[in-house]
C-alpha cells in the first residue's frame, strides 16, 4: 500500500491544482450525466480523492452496475487506502476545486452543489499520459457511481472515511 507521502516525484506532479481540479470536474460531469442534478461537494471531492489513488483506480469496476457495498467488501485495500490517504489527498484536491470554481469551469448553486456550466469542459477525455486519462475516467465513473449507494454519509462510512 502506497501512502500519499511516499509517492514518487512524478506521481506527485499529477497532483497540482489544475489537474486535481480537472478530476473534480470529471466527477461532477459524471454525477450530472447519471442523475441530471448538481453534485454535492463532498461526493465530488471524495470521487477525486479516490480517482487520484492508483491502488483504488486499478480496483474500480468497469461499470456502475456493481454495488458499492459488495465492491468494498471484495477490495479491503480500498478502505485501508482511504483511511491512510483521504485526509492528505483531500488537502491536495481542495485547491483544485477552488481553481475550478475561480476559472468558472465549475459553478456552485445556492444549495452548495456543483455543476459544470454548459460548454465549460469537453466531454471527451484526453491527456498526455495513461495516468492522466485513467484518473479522469475513474473520477467520471465515481461521480456516477458513489451516490448510487445512498446518502453521502453512508458512502463515506462504507469507505471508512468520516463525514
PDB file of C-alpha atoms in Angstrom:
ATOM      1  CA  UNK A   1       0.000   0.000   0.000  1.00  0.00           C
ATOM      2  CA  UNK A   2       1.456   3.345  -1.022  1.00  0.00           C
ATOM      3  CA  UNK A   3       0.785   6.282   1.243  1.00  0.00           C
ATOM      4  CA  UNK A   4       0.495   9.721  -0.338  1.00  0.00           C
ATOM      5  CA  UNK A   5       3.617  10.873   1.495  1.00  0.00           C
ATOM      6  CA  UNK A   6       5.692   8.119  -0.183  1.00  0.00           C
ATOM      7  CA  UNK A   7       4.632   8.808  -3.787  1.00  0.00           C
ATOM      8  CA  UNK A   8       7.386   9.439  -6.302  1.00  0.00           C
ATOM      9  CA  UNK A   9       8.091  12.914  -7.617  1.00  0.00           C
ATOM     10  CA  UNK A  10       6.468  12.002 -10.964  1.00  0.00           C
ATOM     11  CA  UNK A  11       3.312  10.798  -9.223  1.00  0.00           C
ATOM     12  CA  UNK A  12       3.137  13.961  -7.129  1.00  0.00           C
ATOM     13  CA  UNK A  13       3.389  16.058 -10.327  1.00  0.00           C
ATOM     14  CA  UNK A  14      -0.116  14.837 -11.190  1.00  0.00           C
ATOM     15  CA  UNK A  15      -1.444  16.402  -8.013  1.00  0.00           C
ATOM     16  CA  UNK A  16      -1.166  20.056  -8.993  1.00  0.00           C
ATOM     17  CA  UNK A  17      -4.285  22.238  -8.550  1.00  0.00           C
ATOM     18  CA  UNK A  18      -5.112  22.350 -12.263  1.00  0.00           C
ATOM     19  CA  UNK A  19      -5.136  18.575 -12.517  1.00  0.00           C
ATOM     20  CA  UNK A  20      -6.905  17.908  -9.233  1.00  0.00           C
ATOM     21  CA  UNK A  21      -9.494  20.481 -10.307  1.00  0.00           C
ATOM     22  CA  UNK A  22      -9.935  18.536 -13.534  1.00  0.00           C
ATOM     23  CA  UNK A  23     -10.533  15.363 -11.510  1.00  0.00           C
ATOM     24  CA  UNK A  24     -13.259  17.169  -9.531  1.00  0.00           C
ATOM     25  CA  UNK A  25     -14.817  18.496 -12.748  1.00  0.00           C
ATOM     26  CA  UNK A  26     -14.904  14.975 -14.225  1.00  0.00           C
ATOM     27  CA  UNK A  27     -16.602  13.673 -11.061  1.00  0.00           C
ATOM     28  CA  UNK A  28     -19.225  16.428 -11.320  1.00  0.00           C
ATOM     29  CA  UNK A  29     -19.721  15.651 -15.029  1.00  0.00           C
ATOM     30  CA  UNK A  30     -20.298  12.011 -14.161  1.00  0.00           C
ATOM     31  CA  UNK A  31     -22.837  12.927 -11.498  1.00  0.00           C
ATOM     32  CA  UNK A  32     -24.673  15.308 -13.828  1.00  0.00           C
ATOM     33  CA  UNK A  33     -24.771  12.673 -16.568  1.00  0.00           C
ATOM     34  CA  UNK A  34     -26.135   9.968 -14.260  1.00  0.00           C
ATOM     35  CA  UNK A  35     -28.543  11.971 -12.113  1.00  0.00           C
ATOM     36  CA  UNK A  36     -29.218  15.157 -14.089  1.00  0.00           C
ATOM     37  CA  UNK A  37     -28.680  17.232 -10.956  1.00  0.00           C
ATOM     38  CA  UNK A  38     -25.806  19.227  -9.460  1.00  0.00           C
ATOM     39  CA  UNK A  39     -23.292  17.232  -7.429  1.00  0.00           C
ATOM     40  CA  UNK A  40     -22.727  17.584  -3.677  1.00  0.00           C
ATOM     41  CA  UNK A  41     -19.273  18.988  -2.929  1.00  0.00           C
ATOM     42  CA  UNK A  42     -18.482  16.027  -0.652  1.00  0.00           C
ATOM     43  CA  UNK A  43     -19.174  13.490  -3.431  1.00  0.00           C
ATOM     44  CA  UNK A  44     -17.111  15.435  -5.976  1.00  0.00           C
ATOM     45  CA  UNK A  45     -14.208  15.707  -3.541  1.00  0.00           C
ATOM     46  CA  UNK A  46     -14.451  12.061  -2.476  1.00  0.00           C
ATOM     47  CA  UNK A  47     -14.541  10.898  -6.102  1.00  0.00           C
ATOM     48  CA  UNK A  48     -11.446  12.950  -6.944  1.00  0.00           C
ATOM     49  CA  UNK A  49      -9.588  11.684  -3.860  1.00  0.00           C
ATOM     50  CA  UNK A  50     -10.351   8.104  -4.854  1.00  0.00           C
ATOM     51  CA  UNK A  51      -9.541   8.611  -8.544  1.00  0.00           C
ATOM     52  CA  UNK A  52      -6.135  10.060  -7.732  1.00  0.00           C
ATOM     53  CA  UNK A  53      -5.055   6.944  -5.822  1.00  0.00           C
ATOM     54  CA  UNK A  54      -3.564   4.287  -8.108  1.00  0.00           C
ATOM     55  CA  UNK A  55      -4.482   1.392  -5.800  1.00  0.00           C
ATOM     56  CA  UNK A  56      -8.132   2.406  -5.867  1.00  0.00           C
ATOM     57  CA  UNK A  57      -8.200   3.209  -9.593  1.00  0.00           C
ATOM     58  CA  UNK A  58      -6.993  -0.251 -10.517  1.00  0.00           C
ATOM     59  CA  UNK A  59      -9.645  -1.905  -8.323  1.00  0.00           C
ATOM     60  CA  UNK A  60     -12.612   0.047  -9.718  1.00  0.00           C
ATOM     61  CA  UNK A  61     -15.339  -1.890 -11.507  1.00  0.00           C
ATOM     62  CA  UNK A  62     -15.855  -1.332 -15.215  1.00  0.00           C
ATOM     63  CA  UNK A  63     -19.441  -0.119 -14.785  1.00  0.00           C
ATOM     64  CA  UNK A  64     -21.760   1.425 -12.238  1.00  0.00           C
ATOM     65  CA  UNK A  65     -23.863  -1.764 -12.117  1.00  0.00           C
ATOM     66  CA  UNK A  66     -21.636  -3.185  -9.365  1.00  0.00           C
ATOM     67  CA  UNK A  67     -22.823  -2.447  -5.836  1.00  0.00           C
ATOM     68  CA  UNK A  68     -20.518  -0.240  -3.777  1.00  0.00           C
ATOM     69  CA  UNK A  69     -21.058  -2.213  -0.556  1.00  0.00           C
ATOM     70  CA  UNK A  70     -20.094  -5.531  -2.138  1.00  0.00           C
ATOM     71  CA  UNK A  71     -17.183  -3.953  -4.014  1.00  0.00           C
ATOM     72  CA  UNK A  72     -15.732  -2.502  -0.794  1.00  0.00           C
ATOM     73  CA  UNK A  73     -16.051  -5.927   0.880  1.00  0.00           C
ATOM     74  CA  UNK A  74     -14.266  -7.576  -2.054  1.00  0.00           C
ATOM     75  CA  UNK A  75     -11.487  -4.951  -2.033  1.00  0.00           C
ATOM     76  CA  UNK A  76     -10.477  -4.328   1.611  1.00  0.00           C
ATOM     77  CA  UNK A  77      -7.382  -2.460   0.404  1.00  0.00           C
ATOM     78  CA  UNK A  78      -9.712   0.374  -0.658  1.00  0.00           C
ATOM     79  CA  UNK A  79     -10.794   1.056   2.935  1.00  0.00           C
ATOM     80  CA  UNK A  80      -7.171   0.847   4.059  1.00  0.00           C
ATOM     81  CA  UNK A  81      -6.036   3.233   1.354  1.00  0.00           C
ATOM     82  CA  UNK A  82      -8.821   5.682   2.160  1.00  0.00           C
ATOM     83  CA  UNK A  83      -8.019   5.512   5.895  1.00  0.00           C
ATOM     84  CA  UNK A  84      -4.348   6.221   5.200  1.00  0.00           C
ATOM     85  CA  UNK A  85      -4.669   8.794   2.438  1.00  0.00           C
ATOM     86  CA  UNK A  86      -8.077  10.506   2.409  1.00  0.00           C
ATOM     87  CA  UNK A  87      -7.167  13.451   4.632  1.00  0.00           C
ATOM     88  CA  UNK A  88      -3.881  14.201   2.853  1.00  0.00           C
ATOM     89  CA  UNK A  89      -5.465  13.746  -0.568  1.00  0.00           C
ATOM     90  CA  UNK A  90      -8.417  15.997   0.325  1.00  0.00           C
ATOM     91  CA  UNK A  91      -5.872  18.700   1.215  1.00  0.00           C
ATOM     92  CA  UNK A  92      -4.446  18.290  -2.300  1.00  0.00           C
ATOM     93  CA  UNK A  93      -7.865  18.285  -4.004  1.00  0.00           C
ATOM     94  CA  UNK A  94      -9.275  21.401  -2.290  1.00  0.00           C
ATOM     95  CA  UNK A  95      -7.001  23.899  -4.129  1.00  0.00           C
ATOM     96  CA  UNK A  96      -8.032  22.229  -7.406  1.00  0.00           C
ATOM     97  CA  UNK A  97     -11.702  22.618  -6.509  1.00  0.00           C
ATOM     98  CA  UNK A  98     -11.098  26.283  -5.732  1.00  0.00           C
ATOM     99  CA  UNK A  99      -9.212  26.772  -9.009  1.00  0.00           C
ATOM    100  CA  UNK A 100     -12.051  25.147 -10.988  1.00  0.00           C
ATOM    101  CA  UNK A 101     -14.569  27.457  -9.302  1.00  0.00           C
ATOM    102  CA  UNK A 102     -12.421  30.557  -9.852  1.00  0.00           C
ATOM    103  CA  UNK A 103     -11.938  29.729 -13.531  1.00  0.00           C
ATOM    104  CA  UNK A 104     -15.698  29.072 -13.963  1.00  0.00           C
ATOM    105  CA  UNK A 105     -15.020  25.502 -15.050  1.00  0.00           C
ATOM    106  CA  UNK A 106     -17.285  24.617 -12.124  1.00  0.00           C
ATOM    107  CA  UNK A 107     -20.137  26.613 -10.650  1.00  0.00           C
ATOM    108  CA  UNK A 108     -21.818  26.360  -7.280  1.00  0.00           C
ATOM    109  CA  UNK A 109     -25.570  26.790  -6.848  1.00  0.00           C
ATOM    110  CA  UNK A 110     -27.421  28.354  -3.897  1.00  0.00           C
ATOM    111  CA  UNK A 111     -27.628  24.966  -2.137  1.00  0.00           C
ATOM    112  CA  UNK A 112     -23.859  24.475  -2.350  1.00  0.00           C
ATOM    113  CA  UNK A 113     -23.946  21.841  -5.087  1.00  0.00           C
ATOM    114  CA  UNK A 114     -21.549  21.855  -8.029  1.00  0.00           C
ATOM    115  CA  UNK A 115     -22.283  21.761 -11.727  1.00  0.00           C
ATOM    116  CA  UNK A 116     -20.281  22.114 -14.910  1.00  0.00           C
ATOM    117  CA  UNK A 117     -21.596  25.107 -16.851  1.00  0.00           C
ATOM    118  CA  UNK A 118     -22.684  24.348 -20.411  1.00  0.00           C
ATOM    119  CA  UNK A 119     -19.627  24.012 -22.695  1.00  0.00           C
ATOM    120  CA  UNK A 120     -17.164  24.767 -19.863  1.00  0.00           C
ATOM    121  CA  UNK A 121     -15.478  21.384 -20.345  1.00  0.00           C
ATOM    122  CA  UNK A 122     -15.305  18.997 -23.278  1.00  0.00           C
ATOM    123  CA  UNK A 123     -16.819  15.589 -22.614  1.00  0.00           C
ATOM    124  CA  UNK A 124     -14.020  13.816 -24.488  1.00  0.00           C
ATOM    125  CA  UNK A 125     -11.311  12.611 -22.121  1.00  0.00           C
ATOM    126  CA  UNK A 126      -7.803  13.298 -23.382  1.00  0.00           C
ATOM    127  CA  UNK A 127      -4.407  13.592 -21.812  1.00  0.00           C
ATOM    128  CA  UNK A 128      -0.692  13.335 -22.287  1.00  0.00           C
ATOM    129  CA  UNK A 129      -0.287  10.074 -20.396  1.00  0.00           C
ATOM    130  CA  UNK A 130      -2.180   6.939 -19.466  1.00  0.00           C
ATOM    131  CA  UNK A 131      -2.312   8.107 -15.828  1.00  0.00           C
ATOM    132  CA  UNK A 132      -3.894  11.434 -16.771  1.00  0.00           C
ATOM    133  CA  UNK A 133      -6.565   9.642 -18.786  1.00  0.00           C
ATOM    134  CA  UNK A 134      -7.191   6.936 -16.177  1.00  0.00           C
ATOM    135  CA  UNK A 135      -7.647   9.484 -13.362  1.00  0.00           C
ATOM    136  CA  UNK A 136     -10.230  11.359 -15.421  1.00  0.00           C
ATOM    137  CA  UNK A 137     -12.104   8.187 -16.361  1.00  0.00           C
ATOM    138  CA  UNK A 138     -12.077   6.994 -12.752  1.00  0.00           C
ATOM    139  CA  UNK A 139     -13.388  10.348 -11.480  1.00  0.00           C
ATOM    140  CA  UNK A 140     -16.175  10.298 -14.075  1.00  0.00           C
ATOM    141  CA  UNK A 141     -17.156   6.761 -13.055  1.00  0.00           C
ATOM    142  CA  UNK A 142     -17.008   7.565  -9.342  1.00  0.00           C
ATOM    143  CA  UNK A 143     -19.159  10.684  -9.787  1.00  0.00           C
ATOM    144  CA  UNK A 144     -21.811   8.455 -11.372  1.00  0.00           C
ATOM    145  CA  UNK A 145     -21.394   5.518  -9.013  1.00  0.00           C
ATOM    146  CA  UNK A 146     -20.812   6.754  -5.457  1.00  0.00           C
ATOM    147  CA  UNK A 147     -24.244   8.390  -4.958  1.00  0.00           C
ATOM    148  CA  UNK A 148     -25.987   5.175  -6.012  1.00  0.00           C
ATOM    149  CA  UNK A 149     -25.026   3.595  -2.658  1.00  0.00           C
ATOM    150  CA  UNK A 150     -27.126   6.022  -0.630  1.00  0.00           C
ATOM    151  CA  UNK A 151     -26.505   9.229   1.244  1.00  0.00           C
ATOM    152  CA  UNK A 152     -23.112  10.904   1.320  1.00  0.00           C
ATOM    153  CA  UNK A 153     -22.581   9.842   4.938  1.00  0.00           C
ATOM    154  CA  UNK A 154     -23.426   6.219   4.023  1.00  0.00           C
ATOM    155  CA  UNK A 155     -20.910   6.255   1.180  1.00  0.00           C
ATOM    156  CA  UNK A 156     -18.210   7.746   3.382  1.00  0.00           C
ATOM    157  CA  UNK A 157     -18.894   5.225   6.146  1.00  0.00           C
ATOM    158  CA  UNK A 158     -18.636   2.336   3.676  1.00  0.00           C
ATOM    159  CA  UNK A 159     -15.256   3.676   2.573  1.00  0.00           C
ATOM    160  CA  UNK A 160     -14.034   4.167   6.134  1.00  0.00           C
ATOM    161  CA  UNK A 161     -13.953   7.957   5.931  1.00  0.00           C
ATOM    162  CA  UNK A 162     -15.585  10.244   8.459  1.00  0.00           C
ATOM    163  CA  UNK A 163     -18.174  12.658   7.025  1.00  0.00           C
TER     164      UNK A 163
END
